[in-house]
Short mmCIF file of C-alpha atoms in Angstrom, two decimals:
data_model
loop_
_atom_site.label_atom_id
_atom_site.label_comp_id
_atom_site.label_asym_id
_atom_site.label_seq_id
_atom_site.Cartn_x
_atom_site.Cartn_y
_atom_site.Cartn_z
CA UNK A 1453 114.35 86.17 84.99
CA UNK A 1454 114.71 83.55 82.52
CA UNK A 1455 116.15 81.53 84.93
CA UNK A 1456 119.53 83.10 84.94
CA UNK A 1457 120.98 83.95 87.79
CA UNK A 1458 121.48 87.91 89.30
CA UNK A 1459 122.08 89.64 92.29
CA UNK A 1460 120.10 88.94 95.17
CA UNK A 1461 116.49 91.23 94.73
CA UNK A 1462 116.76 91.37 98.91
CA UNK A 1463 120.17 92.95 99.03
CA UNK A 1464 119.61 95.29 96.01
CA UNK A 1465 116.65 96.43 97.69
CA UNK A 1466 118.65 97.15 100.93
CA UNK A 1467 121.27 98.79 99.02
CA UNK A 1468 118.31 101.06 97.38
CA UNK A 1469 116.66 101.45 100.71
CA UNK A 1470 120.16 102.95 102.39
CA UNK A 1471 120.56 105.02 99.21
CA UNK A 1472 117.23 106.52 98.87
CA UNK A 1473 115.74 106.84 102.09
CA UNK A 1474 112.38 106.69 102.63
CA UNK A 1475 111.01 108.22 100.11
CA UNK A 1476 110.45 105.71 97.72
CA UNK A 1477 108.66 102.27 98.38
CA UNK A 1478 111.66 99.48 97.73
CA UNK A 1479 109.74 95.96 97.02
CA UNK A 1480 112.11 92.88 96.29
CA UNK A 1481 110.97 89.40 95.28
CA UNK A 1482 111.61 85.57 96.33
CA UNK A 1483 111.20 82.83 93.34
CA UNK A 1484 109.99 80.01 95.03
CA UNK A 1485 111.50 78.03 92.57
CA UNK A 1486 114.92 78.82 93.97
CA UNK A 1487 114.26 78.18 97.59
CA UNK A 1488 113.08 75.90 100.14
CA UNK A 1489 110.76 76.92 103.23
CA UNK A 1490 114.09 77.89 105.38
CA UNK A 1491 115.70 79.92 102.64
CA UNK A 1492 112.45 81.51 102.09
CA UNK A 1493 111.66 82.65 105.66
CA UNK A 1494 115.38 83.81 106.27
CA UNK A 1495 115.22 86.08 103.14
CA UNK A 1496 111.79 87.49 104.23
CA UNK A 1497 112.83 87.96 107.48
CA UNK A 1498 116.09 89.58 106.48
CA UNK A 1499 113.90 92.28 104.29
CA UNK A 1500 111.62 92.89 107.20
CA UNK A 1501 114.73 93.84 109.31
CA UNK A 1502 116.04 96.15 106.54
CA UNK A 1503 112.69 97.98 106.44
CA UNK A 1504 111.84 96.85 102.59
CA UNK A 1505 108.37 97.90 102.03
CA UNK A 1506 107.47 94.38 100.51
CA UNK A 1507 108.27 91.46 99.18
CA UNK A 1508 106.51 89.84 95.70
CA UNK A 1509 106.16 85.91 96.27
CA UNK A 1510 106.60 84.26 92.95
CA UNK A 1511 107.17 81.02 91.56
CA UNK A 1512 109.76 81.85 88.87
CA UNK A 1513 111.51 80.70 85.62
CA UNK A 1514 113.09 77.38 85.09
CA UNK A 1515 116.38 77.60 86.56
CA UNK A 1516 119.36 77.80 83.94
CA UNK A 1517 121.91 75.74 86.26
CA UNK A 1518 120.91 73.58 89.14
CA UNK A 1519 117.19 71.83 89.95
CA UNK A 1520 113.95 73.36 90.27
CA UNK A 1521 113.23 73.51 94.25
CA UNK A 1522 109.66 74.59 94.17
CA UNK A 1523 108.48 72.89 97.73
CA UNK A 1524 105.48 75.45 98.23
CA UNK A 1525 102.88 77.25 96.02
CA UNK A 1526 102.36 80.93 96.53
CA UNK A 1527 99.05 79.89 98.55
CA UNK A 1528 101.40 77.80 101.05
CA UNK A 1529 103.83 80.37 100.90
CA UNK A 1530 101.89 83.45 102.54
CA UNK A 1531 100.43 80.67 105.07
CA UNK A 1532 103.68 79.55 106.02
CA UNK A 1533 105.43 83.13 106.59
CA UNK A 1534 102.18 84.58 108.29
CA UNK A 1535 101.17 81.75 110.38
CA UNK A 1536 104.54 79.91 111.04
CA UNK A 1537 107.18 82.36 110.60
CA UNK A 1538 104.77 85.22 111.91
CA UNK A 1539 106.25 88.18 109.75
CA UNK A 1540 104.97 91.26 109.38
CA UNK A 1541 105.39 92.70 105.68
CA UNK A 1542 103.45 93.35 102.89
CA UNK A 1543 103.45 90.55 100.57
CA UNK A 1544 102.49 90.05 97.31
CA UNK A 1545 101.71 87.88 94.22
CA UNK A 1546 101.76 87.61 90.44
CA UNK A 1547 98.06 88.62 89.21
CA UNK A 1548 97.43 87.36 85.35
CA UNK A 1549 95.25 89.18 83.40
CA UNK A 1550 95.34 86.40 80.96
CA UNK A 1551 92.34 84.46 83.21
CA UNK A 1552 88.89 85.03 83.19
CA UNK A 1553 87.20 87.93 86.04
CA UNK A 1554 85.94 85.05 88.04
CA UNK A 1555 89.30 83.43 88.23
CA UNK A 1556 90.93 86.74 89.02
CA UNK A 1557 88.67 87.56 91.93
CA UNK A 1558 88.96 84.67 93.20
CA UNK A 1559 92.75 85.22 93.31
CA UNK A 1560 92.65 88.89 94.32
CA UNK A 1561 90.83 87.35 97.97
CA UNK A 1562 93.69 85.27 98.94
CA UNK A 1563 95.52 86.71 102.20
CA UNK A 1564 98.02 88.73 99.73
CA UNK A 1565 98.83 92.10 100.33
CA UNK A 1566 99.23 93.87 96.79
CA UNK A 1567 99.51 92.23 93.34
CA UNK A 1568 101.79 92.73 90.08
CA UNK A 1569 99.43 92.52 87.39
CA UNK A 1570 101.06 90.79 84.23
CA UNK A 1571 100.15 90.55 80.52
CA UNK A 1572 98.76 94.49 80.50
CA UNK A 1573 98.24 95.88 77.41
CA UNK A 1574 95.82 98.62 75.66
CA UNK A 1575 93.41 95.21 74.72
CA UNK A 1576 92.85 94.89 78.35
CA UNK A 1577 92.79 98.18 79.96
CA UNK A 1578 88.64 97.64 80.55
CA UNK A 1579 89.83 93.98 82.61
CA UNK A 1580 92.27 96.04 84.28
CA UNK A 1581 89.89 98.39 85.56
CA UNK A 1582 87.40 95.78 86.94
CA UNK A 1583 90.06 94.12 88.65
CA UNK A 1584 91.02 97.51 89.95
CA UNK A 1585 87.83 98.45 91.50
CA UNK A 1586 87.89 94.93 93.48
CA UNK A 1587 91.36 95.48 94.99
CA UNK A 1588 90.90 98.57 95.82
CA UNK A 1589 87.13 97.72 97.30
CA UNK A 1590 89.75 94.65 99.59
CA UNK A 1591 92.03 97.40 100.82
CA UNK A 1592 94.92 95.99 98.86
CA UNK A 1593 97.29 97.38 95.95
CA UNK A 1594 97.77 96.91 92.57
CA UNK A 1595 100.41 97.62 90.19
CA UNK A 1596 100.86 97.12 86.56
CA UNK A 1597 103.83 94.94 85.12
CA UNK A 1598 104.67 96.67 81.71
CA UNK A 1599 107.17 94.96 79.17
CA UNK A 1600 108.65 97.68 77.00
CA UNK A 1601 109.66 97.17 73.37
CA UNK A 1602 112.58 99.31 71.85
CA UNK A 1603 114.17 98.85 68.33
CA UNK A 1604 117.36 97.10 70.09
CA UNK A 1605 114.90 94.39 71.78
CA UNK A 1606 111.85 93.93 69.76
CA UNK A 1607 112.42 90.78 67.80
CA UNK A 1608 113.19 89.34 71.21
CA UNK A 1609 110.13 90.79 73.21
CA UNK A 1610 108.06 89.57 70.56
CA UNK A 1611 109.61 86.17 69.35
CA UNK A 1612 110.50 84.53 72.88
CA UNK A 1613 108.56 86.52 75.46
CA UNK A 1614 105.09 85.92 73.70
CA UNK A 1615 103.55 88.15 76.28
CA UNK A 1616 101.74 91.68 75.34
CA UNK A 1617 103.89 94.59 75.20
CA UNK A 1618 104.07 98.33 75.12
CA UNK A 1619 106.16 100.45 72.46
CA UNK A 1620 108.48 102.80 73.98
CA UNK A 1621 107.17 106.03 71.95
CA UNK A 1622 103.83 104.64 73.16
CA UNK A 1623 104.63 104.09 76.81
CA UNK A 1624 104.29 107.05 78.27
CA UNK A 1625 100.42 107.47 76.70
CA UNK A 1626 99.89 104.17 77.56
CA UNK A 1627 100.56 104.88 81.75
CA UNK A 1628 99.07 107.87 81.17
CA UNK A 1629 95.79 105.72 80.42
CA UNK A 1630 96.18 103.55 83.39
CA UNK A 1631 97.83 105.55 86.48
CA UNK A 1632 94.51 106.14 88.11
CA UNK A 1633 93.83 102.34 88.14
CA UNK A 1634 97.06 101.01 90.13
CA UNK A 1635 99.09 101.92 92.57
CA UNK A 1636 102.35 102.48 90.25
CA UNK A 1637 103.70 100.44 87.47
CA UNK A 1638 106.55 98.36 86.83
CA UNK A 1639 108.82 98.73 84.29
CA UNK A 1640 110.46 95.52 82.23
CA UNK A 1641 112.73 96.33 79.11
CA UNK A 1642 114.10 92.55 78.68
CA UNK A 1643 118.00 93.06 77.60
CA UNK A 1644 118.01 96.73 76.82
CA UNK A 1645 119.66 98.47 79.59
CA UNK A 1646 119.77 101.53 77.99
CA UNK A 1647 115.99 101.63 77.19
CA UNK A 1648 115.24 101.14 81.00
CA UNK A 1649 116.32 104.24 81.57
CA UNK A 1650 115.14 106.02 78.73
CA UNK A 1651 111.73 104.18 79.88
CA UNK A 1652 112.34 105.38 83.46
CA UNK A 1653 113.06 109.29 82.36
CA UNK A 1654 109.54 109.43 80.12
CA UNK A 1655 107.72 108.55 82.94
CA UNK A 1656 109.11 110.30 85.86
CA UNK A 1657 107.42 113.32 85.64
CA UNK A 1658 104.01 112.00 85.38
CA UNK A 1659 102.17 112.26 89.17
#
């Protein structure tokens, strides 16, 4: 996130698969801004070898160090991975709810297996519901990406991210409201590891 180096998502996913077994879904991500096609293929092939459940293909933020690679768009990347390389692992893409429904509908008909819905909030649950219907009718999966604000990170979330967020005190009720519209939720609590753990504990018992 924010173009700052972090441990490889595929490596972390591998460790989680080994420690958690197959009772949990493990989805890693690859940022096209960081890799050329050969490196992309190598990472996705590796994820397939260790039996991760999927790879999210995203462009990513401008890197804090070095130059922005970005030699292909997500549509090109999936075509390359499926048709040239021949991977079979589930591949996903970002789906922003800031676009109109026609654009979103066109996006979900691309040959991805799942989508991470961004900019989810109470103000667009009706849009999320309609998107859920379309994605479900196509036999694909939809996950809601939720940014969580806590007293420790709220200023950063409001001033730097400038995206919809859910306060941690509202998180459980919000997830209860959207849980039947999505296949799962992804929790992001920027700059607050303690808040991230608290959020997961709050949601742990929601079926």
